[in-house]
CSV table of C-alpha atoms in Angstrom, one decimal:
chain,number,residue,atom,x,y,z
A,182,MET,CA,25.3,-77.1,66.0
A,183,ARG,CA,21.4,-77.2,65.7
A,184,SER,CA,19.5,-74.1,66.2
A,185,PHE,CA,16.6,-74.1,68.5
A,186,GLY,CA,13.6,-71.8,69.7
A,187,VAL,CA,11.2,-71.7,72.4
A,188,GLU,CA,7.3,-70.5,72.1
A,189,GLU,CA,5.8,-69.8,75.6
A,190,GLU,CA,2.2,-69.3,76.3
A,191,LEU,CA,1.5,-67.0,79.2
A,192,LEU,CA,-1.6,-66.2,81.1
A,193,LEU,CA,-2.9,-62.7,81.3
A,194,VAL,CA,-4.3,-61.8,85.0
A,195,ALA,CA,-5.7,-58.7,86.9
A,196,PRO,CA,-3.1,-57.2,89.5
A,197,SER,CA,-3.7,-58.1,93.2
A,198,SER,CA,-6.5,-60.5,92.4
A,199,GLY,CA,-4.9,-63.0,89.9
A,200,VAL,CA,-8.0,-63.6,88.2
A,201,PRO,CA,-7.6,-64.1,84.3
A,202,VAL,CA,-8.5,-61.4,82.1
A,203,ALA,CA,-9.6,-61.3,78.4
A,204,LEU,CA,-7.2,-58.7,77.2
A,205,ALA,CA,-5.3,-60.4,74.4
A,206,GLU,CA,-6.7,-57.8,71.9
A,207,SER,CA,-5.2,-54.8,73.8
A,208,VAL,CA,-1.8,-56.7,74.6
A,209,THR,CA,-1.1,-57.8,71.2
A,210,ARG,CA,-2.1,-54.6,69.4
A,211,GLY,CA,0.7,-52.8,67.7
A,212,GLY,CA,2.5,-55.0,65.6
A,213,ASP,CA,5.6,-55.3,67.5
A,214,GLU,CA,7.6,-58.7,65.7
A,215,ASP,CA,8.8,-59.3,69.2
A,216,GLY,CA,5.5,-58.8,71.0
A,217,PRO,CA,3.1,-61.5,72.0
A,218,GLU,CA,0.5,-63.0,69.6
A,219,ARG,CA,-3.2,-64.2,70.4
A,220,GLU,CA,-4.0,-67.7,71.3
A,221,LEU,CA,-7.3,-69.8,71.5
A,222,GLN,CA,-8.6,-67.8,74.7
A,223,ARG,CA,-8.5,-64.1,75.2
A,224,GLN,CA,-7.0,-64.7,78.5
A,225,GLN,CA,-3.8,-65.9,77.1
A,226,VAL,CA,-0.9,-64.7,74.7
A,227,GLU,CA,2.0,-66.6,73.4
A,228,THR,CA,5.7,-65.4,73.0
A,229,GLY,CA,8.5,-67.0,70.7
A,230,THR,CA,12.2,-66.6,70.3
A,231,ASP,CA,14.2,-66.4,67.3
A,232,PRO,CA,16.2,-69.5,66.3
A,233,CYS,CA,19.3,-69.6,68.6
A,234,LYS,CA,22.5,-71.4,68.7
A,235,THR,CA,23.6,-70.9,72.5
A,236,LEU,CA,21.9,-71.3,76.1
A,237,ASP,CA,23.1,-67.9,76.7
A,238,GLU,CA,21.4,-66.7,73.6
A,239,LEU,CA,18.3,-68.5,74.4
A,240,SER,CA,18.2,-67.3,77.9
A,241,ARG,CA,18.6,-63.9,76.8
A,242,GLN,CA,15.7,-64.1,74.3
A,243,LEU,CA,13.3,-65.9,76.7
A,244,ARG,CA,13.6,-63.1,79.4
A,245,ASP,CA,13.4,-60.5,77.0
A,246,ARG,CA,10.3,-61.8,75.4
A,247,ARG,CA,8.7,-62.4,78.8
A,248,ASN,CA,9.6,-58.7,79.8
A,249,ALA,CA,8.2,-57.5,76.5
A,250,ALA,CA,5.0,-59.3,77.2
A,251,SER,CA,4.8,-57.9,80.6
A,252,GLN,CA,5.4,-54.3,79.3
A,253,ALA,CA,2.3,-54.8,77.0
A,254,ALA,CA,0.2,-56.5,79.4
A,255,ARG,CA,0.9,-53.8,82.2
A,256,ARG,CA,0.0,-50.9,79.4
A,257,ALA,CA,-3.4,-52.9,79.0
A,258,GLY,CA,-3.9,-52.9,82.8
A,259,SER,CA,-3.0,-56.8,83.5
A,260,GLU,CA,-0.1,-58.8,84.1
A,261,VAL,CA,1.5,-62.1,82.4
A,262,ALA,CA,2.1,-65.1,84.6
A,263,ALA,CA,3.9,-68.2,83.4
A,264,LEU,CA,1.3,-70.5,84.9
A,265,ALA,CA,0.1,-73.4,83.1
A,266,THR,CA,-3.2,-73.3,84.3
A,267,SER,CA,-5.1,-70.6,86.3
A,268,PRO,CA,-5.3,-71.3,90.2
A,269,ARG,CA,-8.2,-68.7,90.3
A,270,ALA,CA,-11.6,-69.4,89.0
A,271,VAL,CA,-12.2,-68.3,85.5
A,272,THR,CA,-14.7,-68.8,82.4
A,273,PRO,CA,-12.5,-68.6,79.3
A,274,SER,CA,-13.3,-66.2,76.5
A,275,THR,CA,-12.9,-67.5,73.1
A,276,THR,CA,-10.4,-65.0,70.6
A,277,PRO,CA,-13.0,-63.8,68.1
A,278,ALA,CA,-11.2,-65.2,64.9
A,279,GLU,CA,-12.9,-67.5,62.6
A,280,ARG,CA,-10.6,-70.6,63.4
A,281,TYR,CA,-11.0,-70.1,67.0
A,282,LEU,CA,-14.9,-69.7,66.9
A,283,ARG,CA,-15.3,-72.9,64.9
A,284,MET,CA,-13.1,-75.0,67.2
A,285,ALA,CA,-15.4,-73.6,70.3
A,286,GLU,CA,-18.5,-74.6,68.4
A,287,GLU,CA,-17.2,-78.2,67.2
A,288,TYR,CA,-15.3,-79.4,70.2
A,289,ALA,CA,-17.8,-77.7,72.7
A,290,LEU,CA,-16.8,-77.9,76.3
A,291,THR,CA,-13.3,-79.4,75.6
A,292,ALA,CA,-12.3,-76.3,73.7
A,293,GLN,CA,-14.2,-74.0,76.4
A,294,GLU,CA,-12.3,-75.1,79.0
A,295,GLN,CA,-9.1,-75.2,77.2
A,296,LEU,CA,-7.1,-72.4,79.0
A,297,THR,CA,-3.9,-73.8,79.5
A,298,CYS,CA,-0.5,-72.5,78.6
A,299,GLY,CA,2.4,-74.9,77.3
A,300,CYS,CA,6.0,-74.6,76.2
A,301,HIS,CA,7.0,-75.7,72.7
A,302,VAL,CA,10.4,-76.1,71.9
A,303,HIS,CA,11.7,-76.3,68.2
A,304,VAL,CA,15.0,-78.0,67.0
A,305,SER,CA,16.2,-77.6,63.6
A,306,ILE,CA,16.4,-80.9,61.5
A,307,GLU,CA,18.3,-81.4,58.1
A,308,SER,CA,15.5,-83.4,56.3
A,309,GLU,CA,12.1,-84.9,57.1
A,310,ASP,CA,13.5,-88.4,56.9
A,311,GLU,CA,16.0,-87.5,60.0
A,312,GLY,CA,12.9,-85.7,61.6
A,313,VAL,CA,10.9,-88.7,61.5
A,314,GLY,CA,13.8,-90.6,62.6
A,315,VAL,CA,14.0,-88.3,65.7
A,316,LEU,CA,10.2,-88.4,66.4
A,317,ASP,CA,10.4,-92.4,66.6
A,318,ARG,CA,13.4,-92.2,68.9
A,319,VAL,CA,12.6,-89.7,71.5
A,320,ARG,CA,9.1,-91.2,72.5
A,321,PRO,CA,10.3,-92.6,75.7
A,322,TRP,CA,12.0,-89.5,76.8
A,323,LEU,CA,9.3,-87.1,76.8
A,324,ALA,CA,7.3,-87.9,79.8
A,325,PRO,CA,10.4,-87.0,82.1
A,326,LEU,CA,10.2,-83.4,80.5
A,327,LEU,CA,6.8,-83.3,81.4
A,328,ALA,CA,7.5,-84.2,85.0
A,329,MET,CA,10.5,-81.6,85.3
A,330,THR,CA,8.1,-78.7,84.0
A,331,GLY,CA,4.7,-79.6,85.8
A,332,ASN,CA,3.2,-76.0,86.6
A,333,SER,CA,-0.5,-76.5,86.8
A,334,PRO,CA,-1.5,-78.0,90.0
A,335,PHE,CA,-4.4,-75.7,90.4
A,336,TRP,CA,-7.9,-75.9,88.4
A,337,GLN,CA,-10.9,-73.6,89.6
A,338,GLU,CA,-9.8,-72.7,92.8
A,339,ARG,CA,-8.9,-76.5,93.7
A,340,ASP,CA,-5.7,-78.3,93.9
A,341,SER,CA,-6.3,-80.9,91.3
A,342,GLY,CA,-3.7,-83.5,93.0
A,343,TYR,CA,-1.7,-83.3,89.6
A,344,ASP,CA,1.6,-81.5,88.9
A,345,SER,CA,0.7,-81.0,85.4
A,346,TYR,CA,-3.2,-80.7,85.3
A,347,ARG,CA,-2.8,-78.9,82.0
A,348,TYR,CA,-1.7,-82.4,80.4
A,349,GLN,CA,-4.9,-83.9,81.6
A,350,VAL,CA,-6.9,-81.1,80.2
A,351,TRP,CA,-5.1,-80.8,76.9
A,352,GLY,CA,-5.4,-84.7,76.4
A,353,ARG,CA,-9.2,-84.1,75.7
A,354,TRP,CA,-8.3,-83.0,72.3
A,355,PRO,CA,-8.7,-86.0,69.8
A,356,SER,CA,-5.3,-85.9,68.4
A,357,ALA,CA,-3.3,-85.0,71.8
A,358,GLY,CA,-0.6,-87.2,73.4
A,359,PRO,CA,2.0,-89.9,72.3
A,360,THR,CA,2.1,-91.6,69.1
A,361,GLU,CA,3.3,-94.7,67.6
A,362,ALA,CA,6.6,-95.0,65.5
A,363,PHE,CA,6.1,-93.9,61.9
A,364,GLY,CA,9.3,-95.2,60.2
A,365,THR,CA,9.0,-93.1,57.2
A,366,PRO,CA,7.8,-89.4,56.1
A,367,LYS,CA,5.4,-91.0,53.8
A,368,LEU,CA,3.6,-92.6,56.8
A,369,TYR,CA,3.7,-89.6,58.9
A,370,HIS,CA,2.0,-87.5,56.3
A,371,GLU,CA,-0.6,-90.3,55.5
A,372,THR,CA,-1.3,-90.5,59.2
A,373,VAL,CA,-1.8,-87.0,59.5
A,374,ARG,CA,-3.9,-86.6,56.1
A,375,SER,CA,-6.1,-89.4,57.2
A,376,MET,CA,-6.8,-87.8,60.5
A,377,VAL,CA,-7.7,-84.7,58.8
A,378,GLU,CA,-9.7,-86.2,56.3
A,379,SER,CA,-11.7,-88.1,59.0
A,380,GLY,CA,-13.6,-84.9,59.6
A,381,THR,CA,-12.5,-85.0,63.4
A,382,LEU,CA,-10.1,-82.4,63.0
A,383,LEU,CA,-10.4,-78.9,61.5
A,384,ASP,CA,-7.1,-78.9,60.1
A,385,GLU,CA,-3.4,-80.1,59.9
A,386,GLY,CA,-3.0,-77.4,62.7
A,387,MET,CA,-4.8,-79.4,65.3
A,388,ILE,CA,-2.3,-82.3,65.1
A,389,TYR,CA,-1.5,-81.9,68.7
A,390,PHE,CA,1.1,-84.7,69.2
A,391,ASP,CA,3.5,-84.6,72.0
A,392,ALA,CA,6.3,-84.2,69.3
A,393,ARG,CA,5.6,-83.5,65.7
A,394,LEU,CA,7.3,-82.2,62.6
A,395,SER,CA,6.5,-78.5,62.4
A,396,ARG,CA,4.2,-77.2,59.8
A,397,HIS,CA,6.3,-74.0,59.2
A,398,TYR,CA,9.9,-74.6,59.7
A,399,PRO,CA,12.2,-77.4,59.2
A,400,THR,CA,12.2,-78.5,62.8
A,401,VAL,CA,11.0,-81.1,65.2
A,402,GLU,CA,8.8,-79.4,67.8
A,403,VAL,CA,8.4,-81.1,71.0
A,404,ARG,CA,4.9,-79.9,72.6
A,405,VAL,CA,4.8,-82.0,76.0
A,406,ALA,CA,5.9,-79.3,78.6
A,407,ASP,CA,4.0,-77.1,80.7
A,408,VAL,CA,4.9,-73.6,80.5
A,409,CYS,CA,7.9,-73.3,82.7
A,410,LEU,CA,7.5,-70.9,85.9
A,411,MET,CA,11.2,-70.3,86.3
A,412,ALA,CA,13.0,-69.1,82.8
A,413,ASP,CA,15.9,-71.0,83.9
A,414,ASP,CA,13.6,-74.0,83.7
A,415,ALA,CA,12.6,-73.3,80.3
A,416,VAL,CA,16.4,-73.0,79.3
A,417,LEU,CA,16.8,-76.3,80.8
A,418,LEU,CA,14.0,-77.9,78.8
A,419,ALA,CA,15.2,-76.6,75.5
A,420,ALA,CA,18.8,-77.7,76.0
A,421,LEU,CA,17.5,-81.2,76.9
A,422,VAL,CA,15.1,-81.2,74.0
A,423,ARG,CA,17.9,-80.1,71.6
A,424,GLY,CA,20.1,-82.8,73.1
A,425,LEU,CA,17.4,-85.4,72.5
A,426,VAL,CA,17.0,-84.5,68.9
A,427,GLU,CA,20.9,-84.8,68.3
A,428,THR,CA,21.1,-88.0,70.0
A,429,ALA,CA,18.1,-89.7,68.1
A,430,ALA,CA,19.6,-88.3,64.9
A,431,ARG,CA,22.9,-89.8,65.4
A,432,GLU,CA,21.1,-93.3,66.6
A,433,TRP,CA,19.0,-92.8,63.2
A,434,ARG,CA,22.0,-92.3,61.0
A,435,ALA,CA,23.9,-95.1,62.4
A,436,GLY,CA,20.9,-97.5,61.7
A,437,GLN,CA,20.1,-97.9,65.3
A,438,PRO,CA,16.2,-98.8,65.4
A,439,PRO,CA,13.8,-97.1,67.8
A,440,VAL,CA,13.4,-98.7,71.3
A,441,PRO,CA,10.0,-100.8,70.7
A,442,VAL,CA,7.9,-99.0,73.6
A,443,ARG,CA,4.1,-99.5,72.7
A,444,THR,CA,2.1,-96.3,72.9
A,445,GLU,CA,0.1,-97.8,75.9
A,446,LEU,CA,3.3,-97.6,77.9
A,447,LEU,CA,4.1,-94.1,76.9
A,448,ARG,CA,0.5,-93.0,78.0
A,449,LEU,CA,1.2,-94.4,81.6
A,450,ALA,CA,4.4,-92.8,81.7
A,451,SER,CA,3.0,-89.4,80.8
A,452,TRP,CA,0.2,-89.8,83.1
A,453,ARG,CA,2.4,-90.8,86.0
A,454,ALA,CA,4.7,-87.6,85.0
A,455,SER,CA,1.7,-85.5,85.1
A,456,ARG,CA,0.4,-86.7,88.4
A,457,SER,CA,3.3,-86.7,90.7
A,458,GLY,CA,5.8,-84.7,88.8
A,459,LEU,CA,9.2,-84.7,90.6
A,460,ALA,CA,7.8,-85.7,94.1
A,461,GLY,CA,7.3,-89.5,93.6
A,462,ASP,CA,8.4,-92.3,91.3
A,463,LEU,CA,8.3,-92.2,87.4
A,464,ILE,CA,8.4,-94.8,84.7
A,465,HIS,CA,12.0,-95.1,83.9
A,466,PRO,CA,12.3,-94.7,79.9
A,467,VAL,CA,14.6,-97.6,79.8
A,468,THR,CA,13.2,-100.3,82.1
A,469,GLN,CA,9.6,-99.1,81.9
A,470,ARG,CA,9.5,-99.7,85.6
A,471,PRO,CA,9.0,-97.4,88.5
A,472,ALA,CA,12.2,-95.1,89.7
A,473,PRO,CA,12.7,-92.1,91.6
A,474,ALA,CA,12.2,-88.9,89.8
A,475,GLY,CA,16.0,-87.9,90.4
A,476,VAL,CA,17.5,-91.0,89.0
A,477,VAL,CA,15.1,-90.7,85.8
A,478,VAL,CA,16.2,-87.2,85.4
A,479,ARG,CA,20.0,-88.0,85.7
A,480,ALA,CA,19.3,-90.7,83.2
A,481,LEU,CA,17.8,-88.6,80.6
A,482,ILE,CA,21.3,-86.2,80.9
A,483,GLU,CA,23.3,-89.4,80.8
A,484,HIS,CA,21.3,-90.2,77.6
A,485,VAL,CA,22.0,-86.8,75.9
A,486,ALA,CA,25.5,-86.4,77.6
A,487,PRO,CA,27.3,-86.8,74.4
A,488,ALA,CA,25.4,-84.3,72.2
A,489,LEU,CA,25.6,-81.9,75.3
A,490,VAL,CA,29.3,-82.1,75.5
A,491,ASP,CA,29.5,-81.2,71.8
A,492,THR,CA,27.5,-78.0,72.4
A,493,GLY,CA,29.2,-77.1,75.7
A,494,ASP,CA,26.0,-77.6,77.5
A,495,LEU,CA,26.5,-80.4,80.1
A,496,GLN,CA,27.7,-78.6,82.8
A,497,ALA,CA,25.1,-75.8,82.7
A,498,VAL,CA,22.6,-78.6,82.0
A,499,THR,CA,23.7,-80.7,84.8
A,500,GLU,CA,23.6,-77.7,87.4
A,501,LEU,CA,20.2,-76.4,86.1
A,502,ALA,CA,18.8,-80.0,86.6
A,503,GLU,CA,20.2,-80.4,90.1
A,504,ARG,CA,18.8,-76.9,91.1
A,505,LEU,CA,15.5,-78.0,89.7
A,506,LEU,CA,15.5,-81.2,91.7
A,507,GLU,CA,16.6,-79.5,95.0
A,508,ARG,CA,13.8,-76.8,94.8
A,509,GLY,CA,11.1,-78.6,92.8
A,510,ASN,CA,9.1,-77.8,89.6
A,511,GLY,CA,6.7,-74.8,89.2
A,512,ALA,CA,3.8,-77.1,91.1
A,513,ALA,CA,5.9,-77.3,94.0
A,514,LEU,CA,6.7,-73.7,94.2
A,515,GLN,CA,3.0,-73.0,93.7
A,516,ARG,CA,1.7,-75.2,96.4
A,517,ARG,CA,4.6,-74.0,98.6
A,518,VAL,CA,3.2,-70.4,98.5
A,519,HIS,CA,-0.4,-71.7,99.1
A,520,GLU,CA,0.7,-73.7,102.1
A,521,GLU,CA,2.3,-70.3,103.6
A,522,THR,CA,-0.5,-68.1,102.8
A,523,GLY,CA,-3.9,-70.1,102.2
A,524,ASP,CA,-4.5,-67.7,99.3
A,525,LEU,CA,-4.5,-68.5,95.4
A,526,SER,CA,-4.3,-64.8,94.5
A,527,ALA,CA,-1.0,-64.7,96.3
A,528,VAL,CA,0.0,-67.7,94.2
A,529,VAL,CA,-0.4,-66.0,91.0
A,530,ASN,CA,1.1,-62.9,92.5
A,531,ALA,CA,4.4,-64.9,93.4
A,532,ALA,CA,4.2,-66.3,90.0
A,533,VAL,CA,4.0,-62.9,88.3
A,534,ALA,CA,7.3,-62.0,90.0
A,535,ARG,CA,9.0,-65.3,89.3
A,536,THR,CA,7.9,-65.1,85.6
A,537,LEU,CA,10.1,-61.9,85.4
A,538,ALA,CA,12.9,-63.0,87.8
A,539,ALA,CA,16.3,-62.4,86.3
């Protein structure tokens, strides 16, 4: 059974008003190994689980990390909210570390406005050959994950019209988005090296592909998703990513070639997922034609079902996915609160409560 883990970026917000606050230094102070870490902007922190084997273990750790971040935030006079963008207006403040300050200078408004929160899932691999084989075969299935996790409808006090406006903002980075198939680790690393040597990226840490080989761990890292409002949705995401990795690895070992989908179509699929989430049609990963979101989500589960059966996760994943389709993603929940209250502060306060819900 492959191990997997989750990194979540969380907003720091003022109680009541919901306005993001630049308190990351205070919230991350203390050196707790399970506590949150600093990110690009001082209005956000990142948490991460240990490698886990089961959904129950991952679920417990996710909730523990969110609660630990909440306690640290409250000691500093703030709250944490699992929101992928801030509904309230904010001028981000860059973390005063050398690398982040260089990014703010080099990438100008792209970096200065980049207050977004994603969810990154790591899944263990046996080798880089297997990892690249996985990257090449999961490409068509990443956009549905974005639709399921869309949790950023509001931007600077406005409804953006997107379920994941984070993905639109994140896409301004020069290396962000889907990639071509690589075929071999050699070509993967040559591509990364050429991108860095072009002088456009500061370093390899700025390889922001939707899915990549981790620089620090023997894992594939899938980075396409918004941070999930509900912890259950983060568990569902992680289970599906592990299923995708195992399914792709089996195809690679069997010599089954990747589906030859052009990157231009993958970009369209990601845009569609970002725009409409689960509320409209998505681009079906097999046919590359429009299909209702529910059909696409169920096709994803069917695609990874043998892997989910082997880990004992099929029933749990199916139930979590059906609940998600019934109630909607985080963007739908945010909009529901806004329709009921007309108050973006209420949206943030509701998100704080849902972030910590059992």
